[in-house]
XYZ file of N, CA and C in Angstrom:
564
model
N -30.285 103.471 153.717
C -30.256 102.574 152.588
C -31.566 101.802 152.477
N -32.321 101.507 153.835
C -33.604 100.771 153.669
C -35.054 101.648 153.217
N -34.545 103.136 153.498
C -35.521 103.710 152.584
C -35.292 103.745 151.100
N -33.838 103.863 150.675
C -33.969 104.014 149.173
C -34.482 102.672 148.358
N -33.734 101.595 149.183
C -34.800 100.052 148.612
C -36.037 100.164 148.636
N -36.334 100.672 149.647
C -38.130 100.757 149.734
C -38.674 101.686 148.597
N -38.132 102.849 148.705
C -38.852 103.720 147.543
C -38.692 103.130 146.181
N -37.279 102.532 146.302
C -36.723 101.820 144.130
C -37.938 100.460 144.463
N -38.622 99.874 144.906
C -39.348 98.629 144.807
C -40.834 99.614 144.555
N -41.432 100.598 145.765
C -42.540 100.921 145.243
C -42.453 101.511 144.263
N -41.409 102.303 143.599
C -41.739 102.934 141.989
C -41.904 101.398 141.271
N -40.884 100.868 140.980
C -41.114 100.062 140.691
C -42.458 98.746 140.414
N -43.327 98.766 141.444
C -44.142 98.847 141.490
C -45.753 99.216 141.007
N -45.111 100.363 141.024
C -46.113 101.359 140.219
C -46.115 101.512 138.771
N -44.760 101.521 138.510
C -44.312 102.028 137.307
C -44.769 100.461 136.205
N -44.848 98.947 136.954
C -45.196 97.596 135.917
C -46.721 97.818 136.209
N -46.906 98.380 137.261
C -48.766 98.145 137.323
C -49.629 98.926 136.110
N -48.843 100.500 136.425
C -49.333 101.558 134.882
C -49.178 100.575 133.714
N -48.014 99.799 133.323
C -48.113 98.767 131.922
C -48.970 97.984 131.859
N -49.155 97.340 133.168
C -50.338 96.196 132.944
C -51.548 96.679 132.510
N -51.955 97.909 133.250
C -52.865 98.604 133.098
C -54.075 99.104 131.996
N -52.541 99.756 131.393
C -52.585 100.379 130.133
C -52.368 100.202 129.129
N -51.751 98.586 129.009
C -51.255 97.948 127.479
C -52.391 97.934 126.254
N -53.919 98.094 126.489
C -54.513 98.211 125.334
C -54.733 99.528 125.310
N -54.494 100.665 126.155
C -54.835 102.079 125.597
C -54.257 102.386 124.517
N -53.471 102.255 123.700
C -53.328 102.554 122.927
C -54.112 102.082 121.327
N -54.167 103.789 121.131
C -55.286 103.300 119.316
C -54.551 102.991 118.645
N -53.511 103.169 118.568
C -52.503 103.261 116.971
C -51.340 102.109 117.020
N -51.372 101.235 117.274
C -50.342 100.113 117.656
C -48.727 101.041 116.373
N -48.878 101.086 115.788
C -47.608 101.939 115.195
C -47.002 102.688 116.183
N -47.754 103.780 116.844
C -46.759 104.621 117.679
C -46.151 103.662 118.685
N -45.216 104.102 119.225
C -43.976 103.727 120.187
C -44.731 104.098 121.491
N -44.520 102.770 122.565
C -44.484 102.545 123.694
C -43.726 103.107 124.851
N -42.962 103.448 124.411
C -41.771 103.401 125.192
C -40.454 104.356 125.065
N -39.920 105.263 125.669
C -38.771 106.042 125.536
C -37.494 106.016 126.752
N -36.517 105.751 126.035
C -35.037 105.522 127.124
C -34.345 107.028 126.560
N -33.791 107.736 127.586
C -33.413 108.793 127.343
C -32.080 108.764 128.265
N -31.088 110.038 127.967
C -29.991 110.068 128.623
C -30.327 111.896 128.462
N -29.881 112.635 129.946
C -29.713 114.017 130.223
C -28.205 113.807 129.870
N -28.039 114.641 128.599
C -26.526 115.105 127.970
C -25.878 116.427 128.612
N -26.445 117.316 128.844
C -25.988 118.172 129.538
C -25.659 118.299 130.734
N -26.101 117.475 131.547
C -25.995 117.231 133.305
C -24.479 116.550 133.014
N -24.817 115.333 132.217
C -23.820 114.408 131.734
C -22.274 115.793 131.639
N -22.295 116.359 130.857
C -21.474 117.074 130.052
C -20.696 118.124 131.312
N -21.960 118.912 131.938
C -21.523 120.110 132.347
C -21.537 119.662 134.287
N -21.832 118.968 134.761
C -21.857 118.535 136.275
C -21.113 116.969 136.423
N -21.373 116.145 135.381
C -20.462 115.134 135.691
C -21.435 114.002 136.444
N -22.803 114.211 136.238
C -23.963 113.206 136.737
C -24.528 112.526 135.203
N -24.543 111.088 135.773
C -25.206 111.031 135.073
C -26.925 109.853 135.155
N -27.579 110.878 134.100
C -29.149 111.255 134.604
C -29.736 110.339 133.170
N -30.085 109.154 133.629
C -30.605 107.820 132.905
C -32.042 107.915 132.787
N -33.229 108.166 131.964
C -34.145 108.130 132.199
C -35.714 107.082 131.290
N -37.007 106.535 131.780
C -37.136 105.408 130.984
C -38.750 106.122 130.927
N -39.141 105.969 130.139
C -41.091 106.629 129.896
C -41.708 105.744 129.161
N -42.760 105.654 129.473
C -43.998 104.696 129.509
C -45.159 105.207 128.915
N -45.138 105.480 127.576
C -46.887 106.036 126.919
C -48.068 105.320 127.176
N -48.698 106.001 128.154
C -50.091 105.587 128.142
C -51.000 105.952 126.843
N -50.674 107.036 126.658
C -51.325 107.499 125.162
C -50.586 108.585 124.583
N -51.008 108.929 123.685
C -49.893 109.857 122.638
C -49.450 111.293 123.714
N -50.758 111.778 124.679
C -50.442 112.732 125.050
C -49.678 112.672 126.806
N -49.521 111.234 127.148
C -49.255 111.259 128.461
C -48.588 110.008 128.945
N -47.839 109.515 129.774
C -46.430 109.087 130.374
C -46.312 109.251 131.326
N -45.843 107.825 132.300
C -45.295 107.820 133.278
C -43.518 107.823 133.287
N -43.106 108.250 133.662
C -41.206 108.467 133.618
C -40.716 107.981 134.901
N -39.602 107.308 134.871
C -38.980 106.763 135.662
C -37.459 107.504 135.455
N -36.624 107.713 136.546
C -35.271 108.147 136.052
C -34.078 107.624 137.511
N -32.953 107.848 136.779
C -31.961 107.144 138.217
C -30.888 108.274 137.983
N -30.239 108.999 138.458
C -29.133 109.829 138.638
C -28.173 109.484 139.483
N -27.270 109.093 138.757
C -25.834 108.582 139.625
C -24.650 109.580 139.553
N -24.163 109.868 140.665
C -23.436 110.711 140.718
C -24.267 111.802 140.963
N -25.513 111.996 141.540
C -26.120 112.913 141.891
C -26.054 114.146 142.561
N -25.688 115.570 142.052
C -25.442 116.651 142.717
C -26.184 117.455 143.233
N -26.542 118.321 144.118
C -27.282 118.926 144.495
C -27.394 120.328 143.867
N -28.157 120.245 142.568
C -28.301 121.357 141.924
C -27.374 121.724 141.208
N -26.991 122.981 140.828
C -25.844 123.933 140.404
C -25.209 124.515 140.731
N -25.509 125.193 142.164
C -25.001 125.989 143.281
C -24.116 125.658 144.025
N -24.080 124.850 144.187
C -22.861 124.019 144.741
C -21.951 123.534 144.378
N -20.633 124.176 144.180
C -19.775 123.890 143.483
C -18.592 122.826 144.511
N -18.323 121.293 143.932
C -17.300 120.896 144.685
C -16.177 120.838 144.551
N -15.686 121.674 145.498
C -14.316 122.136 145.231
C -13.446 121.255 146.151
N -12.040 121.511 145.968
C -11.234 120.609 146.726
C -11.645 120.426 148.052
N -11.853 118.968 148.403
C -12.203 118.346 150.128
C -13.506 118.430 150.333
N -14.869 118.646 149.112
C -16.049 118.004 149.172
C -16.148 117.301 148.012
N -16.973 116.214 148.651
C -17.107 115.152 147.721
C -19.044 114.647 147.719
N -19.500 114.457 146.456
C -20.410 114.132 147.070
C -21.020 112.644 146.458
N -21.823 111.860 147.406
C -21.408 110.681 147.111
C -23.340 109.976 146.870
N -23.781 110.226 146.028
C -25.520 110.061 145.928
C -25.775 109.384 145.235
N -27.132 108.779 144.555
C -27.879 108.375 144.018
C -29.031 108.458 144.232
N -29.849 109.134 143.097
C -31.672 109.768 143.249
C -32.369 108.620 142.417
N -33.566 108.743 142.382
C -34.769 107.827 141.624
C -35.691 109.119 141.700
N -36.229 108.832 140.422
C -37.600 109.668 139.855
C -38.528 109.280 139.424
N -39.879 109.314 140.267
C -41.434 109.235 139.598
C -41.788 110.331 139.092
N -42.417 109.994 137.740
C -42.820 111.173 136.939
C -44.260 111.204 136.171
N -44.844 112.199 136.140
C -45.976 112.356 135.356
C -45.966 112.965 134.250
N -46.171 112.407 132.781
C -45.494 113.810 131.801
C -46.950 113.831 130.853
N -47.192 115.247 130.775
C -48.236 115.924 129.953
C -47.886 116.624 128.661
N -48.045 115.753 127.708
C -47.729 116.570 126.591
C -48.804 117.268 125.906
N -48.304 118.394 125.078
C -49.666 119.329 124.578
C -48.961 118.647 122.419
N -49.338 117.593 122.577
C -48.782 117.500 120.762
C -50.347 116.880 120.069
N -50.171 117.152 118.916
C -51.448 116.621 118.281
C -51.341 115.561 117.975
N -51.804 114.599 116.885
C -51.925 113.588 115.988
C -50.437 113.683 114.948
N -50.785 114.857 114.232
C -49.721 115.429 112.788
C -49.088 115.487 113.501
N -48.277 116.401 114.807
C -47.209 116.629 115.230
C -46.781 116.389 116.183
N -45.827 115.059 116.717
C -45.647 114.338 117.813
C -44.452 115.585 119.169
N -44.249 116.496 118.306
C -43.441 117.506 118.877
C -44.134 118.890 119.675
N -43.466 118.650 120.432
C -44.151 120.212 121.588
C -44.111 120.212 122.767
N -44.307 121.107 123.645
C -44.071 120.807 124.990
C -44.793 120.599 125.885
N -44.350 120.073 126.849
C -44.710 119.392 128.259
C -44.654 119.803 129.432
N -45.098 119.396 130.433
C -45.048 119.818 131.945
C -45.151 118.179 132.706
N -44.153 117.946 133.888
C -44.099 116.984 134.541
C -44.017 117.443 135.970
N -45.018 116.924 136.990
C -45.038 117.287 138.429
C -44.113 115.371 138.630
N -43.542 115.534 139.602
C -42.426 114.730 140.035
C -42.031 114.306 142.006
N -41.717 113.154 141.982
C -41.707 112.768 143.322
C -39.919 111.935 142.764
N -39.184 112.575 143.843
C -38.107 111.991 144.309
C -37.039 111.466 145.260
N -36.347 110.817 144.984
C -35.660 110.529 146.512
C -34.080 110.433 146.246
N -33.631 110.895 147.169
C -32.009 111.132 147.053
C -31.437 110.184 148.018
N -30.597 109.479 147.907
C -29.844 108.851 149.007
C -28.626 109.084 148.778
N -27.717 109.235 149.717
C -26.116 109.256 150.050
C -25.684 110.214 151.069
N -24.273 111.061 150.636
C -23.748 111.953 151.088
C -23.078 113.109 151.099
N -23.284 113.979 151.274
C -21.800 114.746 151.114
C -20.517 115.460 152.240
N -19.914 114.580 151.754
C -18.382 115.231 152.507
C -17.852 116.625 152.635
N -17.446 117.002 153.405
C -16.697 118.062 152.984
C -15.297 117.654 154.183
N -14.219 118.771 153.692
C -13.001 118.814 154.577
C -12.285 119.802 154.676
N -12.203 120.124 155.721
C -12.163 121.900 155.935
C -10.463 122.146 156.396
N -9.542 123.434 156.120
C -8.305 123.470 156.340
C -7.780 123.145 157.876
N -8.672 122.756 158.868
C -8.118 122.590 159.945
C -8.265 120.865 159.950
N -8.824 120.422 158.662
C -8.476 118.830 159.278
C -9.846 118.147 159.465
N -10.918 119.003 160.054
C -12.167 118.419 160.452
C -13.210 118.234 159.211
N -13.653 116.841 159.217
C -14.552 116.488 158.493
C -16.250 116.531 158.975
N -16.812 117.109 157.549
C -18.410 117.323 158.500
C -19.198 116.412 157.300
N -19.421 115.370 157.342
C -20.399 114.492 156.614
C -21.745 115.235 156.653
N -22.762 115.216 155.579
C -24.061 115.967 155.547
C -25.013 114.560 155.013
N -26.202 113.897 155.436
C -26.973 113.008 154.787
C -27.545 113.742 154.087
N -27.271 113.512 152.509
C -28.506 113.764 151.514
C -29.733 112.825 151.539
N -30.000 112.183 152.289
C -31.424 111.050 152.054
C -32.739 111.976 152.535
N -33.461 112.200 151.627
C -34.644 113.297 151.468
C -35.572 113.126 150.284
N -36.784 113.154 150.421
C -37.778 113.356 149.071
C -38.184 114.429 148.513
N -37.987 114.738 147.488
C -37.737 115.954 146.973
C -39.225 115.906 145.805
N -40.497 116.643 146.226
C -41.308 116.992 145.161
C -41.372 118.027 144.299
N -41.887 118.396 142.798
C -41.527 119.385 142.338
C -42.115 119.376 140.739
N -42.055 119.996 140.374
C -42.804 120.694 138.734
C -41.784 120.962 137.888
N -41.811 120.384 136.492
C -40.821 121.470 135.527
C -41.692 121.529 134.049
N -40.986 121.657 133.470
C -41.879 122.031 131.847
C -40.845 121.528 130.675
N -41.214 121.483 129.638
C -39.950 121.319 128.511
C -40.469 121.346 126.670
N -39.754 121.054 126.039
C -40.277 121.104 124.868
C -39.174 119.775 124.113
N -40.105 118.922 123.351
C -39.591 117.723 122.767
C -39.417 117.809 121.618
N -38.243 117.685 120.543
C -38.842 117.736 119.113
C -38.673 116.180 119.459
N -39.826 115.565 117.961
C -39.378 113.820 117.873
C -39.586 113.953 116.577
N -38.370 112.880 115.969
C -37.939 112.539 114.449
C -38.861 111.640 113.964
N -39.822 111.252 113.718
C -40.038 109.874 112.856
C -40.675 109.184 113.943
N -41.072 109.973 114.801
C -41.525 109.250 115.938
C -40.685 107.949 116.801
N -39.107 108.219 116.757
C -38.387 107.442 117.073
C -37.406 108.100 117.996
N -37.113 109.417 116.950
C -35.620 110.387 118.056
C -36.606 111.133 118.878
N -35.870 111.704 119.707
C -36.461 112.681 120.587
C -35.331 113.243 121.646
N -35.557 114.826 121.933
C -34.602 115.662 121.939
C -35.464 116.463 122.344
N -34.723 117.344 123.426
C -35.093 118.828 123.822
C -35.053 119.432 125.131
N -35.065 120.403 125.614
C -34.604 121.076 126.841
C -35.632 120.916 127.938
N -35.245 120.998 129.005
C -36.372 121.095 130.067
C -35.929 121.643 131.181
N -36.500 122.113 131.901
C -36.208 122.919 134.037
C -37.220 122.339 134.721
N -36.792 122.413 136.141
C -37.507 121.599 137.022
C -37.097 122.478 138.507
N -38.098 122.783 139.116
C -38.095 123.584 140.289
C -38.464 122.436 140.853
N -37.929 121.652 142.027
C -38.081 121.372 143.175
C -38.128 121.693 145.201
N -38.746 120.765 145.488
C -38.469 120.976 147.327
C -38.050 119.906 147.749
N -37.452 120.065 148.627
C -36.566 118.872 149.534
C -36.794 118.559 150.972
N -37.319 117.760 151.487
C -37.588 117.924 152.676
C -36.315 117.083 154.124
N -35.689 117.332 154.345
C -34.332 117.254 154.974
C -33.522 118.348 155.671
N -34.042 118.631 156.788
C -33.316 119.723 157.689
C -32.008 119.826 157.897
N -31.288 118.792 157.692
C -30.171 118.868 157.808
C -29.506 119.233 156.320
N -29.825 118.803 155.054
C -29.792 119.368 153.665
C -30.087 121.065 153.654
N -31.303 121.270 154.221
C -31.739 122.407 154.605
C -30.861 123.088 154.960
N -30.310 122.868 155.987
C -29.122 124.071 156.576
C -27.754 124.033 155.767
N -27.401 123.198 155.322
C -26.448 123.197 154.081
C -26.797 124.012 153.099
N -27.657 123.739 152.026
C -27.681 123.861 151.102
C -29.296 124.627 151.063
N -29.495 125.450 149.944
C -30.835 125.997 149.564
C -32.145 124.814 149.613
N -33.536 124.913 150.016
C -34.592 123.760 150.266
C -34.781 123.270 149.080
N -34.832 124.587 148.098
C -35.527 124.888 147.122
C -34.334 124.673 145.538
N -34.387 123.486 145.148
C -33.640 122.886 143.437
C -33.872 123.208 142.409
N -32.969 123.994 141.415
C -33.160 124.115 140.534
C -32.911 123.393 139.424
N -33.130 122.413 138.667
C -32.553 121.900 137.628
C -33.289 121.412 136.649
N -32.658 121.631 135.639
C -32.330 122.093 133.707
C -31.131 120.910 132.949
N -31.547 120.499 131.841
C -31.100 119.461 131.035
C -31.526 119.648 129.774
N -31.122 118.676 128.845
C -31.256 118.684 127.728
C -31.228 116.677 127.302
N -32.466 116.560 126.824
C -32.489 114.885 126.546
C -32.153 114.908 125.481
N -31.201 113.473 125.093
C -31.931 112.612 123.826
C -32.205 111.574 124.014
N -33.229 110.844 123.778
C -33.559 109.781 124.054
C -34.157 109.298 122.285
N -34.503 107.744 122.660
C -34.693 106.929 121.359
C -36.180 106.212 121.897
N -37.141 106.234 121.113
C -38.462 105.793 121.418
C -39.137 104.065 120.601
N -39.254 103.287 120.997
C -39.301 102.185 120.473
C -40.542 101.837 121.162
C-alpha cells in the first residue's frame, strides 16, 4: 500500500508540474485544455472501471493520467466461481497525436508507465485458498484513433501491449497485457 501512495503522489506530482509548466504553450486560447474520459467498453464488457484525465500541452500532445478500479488482469483471465480479484491501477501517459490545425481528429500512439496494487484470490474445490499480489509496474505502448466533435466530444478505440514486472504475477498469469477500449470523453 506504501508503494501505491508513493507512486499516486509522484504522478501526481508530475502530472501539476507539466501544468505549471506549460500553461502559456498554448497559441490558440479557444482550443480546450483539458480532457476527462471514461473507457465504456472495459466498463461494459469486464466490469472495470477505467476513469481517465489529459492535459494538452499543445494541439498535438498530452500528458494522461488514468485510475482503474476494479482492475483486471487483461482478458484472459476469466473469474470464475472462487476467484476474486481485488485491485486498483494508476496510469502515466504520454499521448502523440498525428491531427492538423482543420482536423482535430486522428490517431495516436501513447508509451505508458503503470502500477497495479491489490489482489487476487482464488479458491480451489479442496477448500485451499492461494492469494496472488498483483502490486507490479507495468510499462508499455498502444496506439488509437480519436474522432472529436466541435472540439469538445471525443471518442474512439485504442490497444495497448504491456509488461509487468512481478514474478509472482508472472507465474500466474501471462508477463505480457493485452488491452483494448473504447473512450468517450468531454474536452473543456
Amino acid at each position: 500500500m506504501r508503494n501505491f501512495i508513493g507512486a499516486l503522489v509522484l504522478i501526481v506530482v508530475v502530472v501539476s508540474g507539466s501544468f505549471q509548466a506549460n500553461a502559456q504553450s498554448f497559441d490558440d486560447p479557444q482550443l480546450p485544455g483539458n480532457e476527462i474520459k471514461l473507457n465504456i467498453f472495459n466498463t461494459i464488457f469486464i466490469g472495470s472501471l477505467e476513469l481517465g484525465y489529459e492535459h494538452f500541452l499543445d494541439r498535438n500532445q498530452s500528458i494522461g493520467f488514468g485510475m482503474t478500479f476494479m482492475d483486471r488482469f487483461a482478458y484472459v483471465s476469466d473469474s470464475g466461481e472462487g476467484q476474486d480479484f481485488k485491485s486498483t491501477s494508476v496510469t502515466l501517459a504520454y499521448n502523440y497525436y498525428f491531427v492538423t490545425e482543420s482536423n482535430p481528429s486522428g490517431i495516436y500512439v501513447f508509451p505508458f508507465l503503470k502500477y497495479r496494487g491489490g489482489s487476487f484470490t482464488e479458491k480451489f474445490d479442496n477448500n485451499d485458498i492461494v492469494e496472488t499480489s498483483l502490486n507490479s509496474f507495468i510499462i508499455g505502448f498502444g496506439g488509437g484513433y480519436k474522432w472529436v466533435h466541435n472540439d469538445k466530444f471525443a471518442l474512439g478505440p485504442y490497444v495497448s501491449i504491456a509488461r509487468g514486472f512481478n514474478s509472482d504475477v508472472s507465474d500466474r498469469f501471462d508477463p505480457v497485457e493485452f488491452n483494448a477500449g473504447f473512450s468517450v470523453g468531454f474536452r473543456f
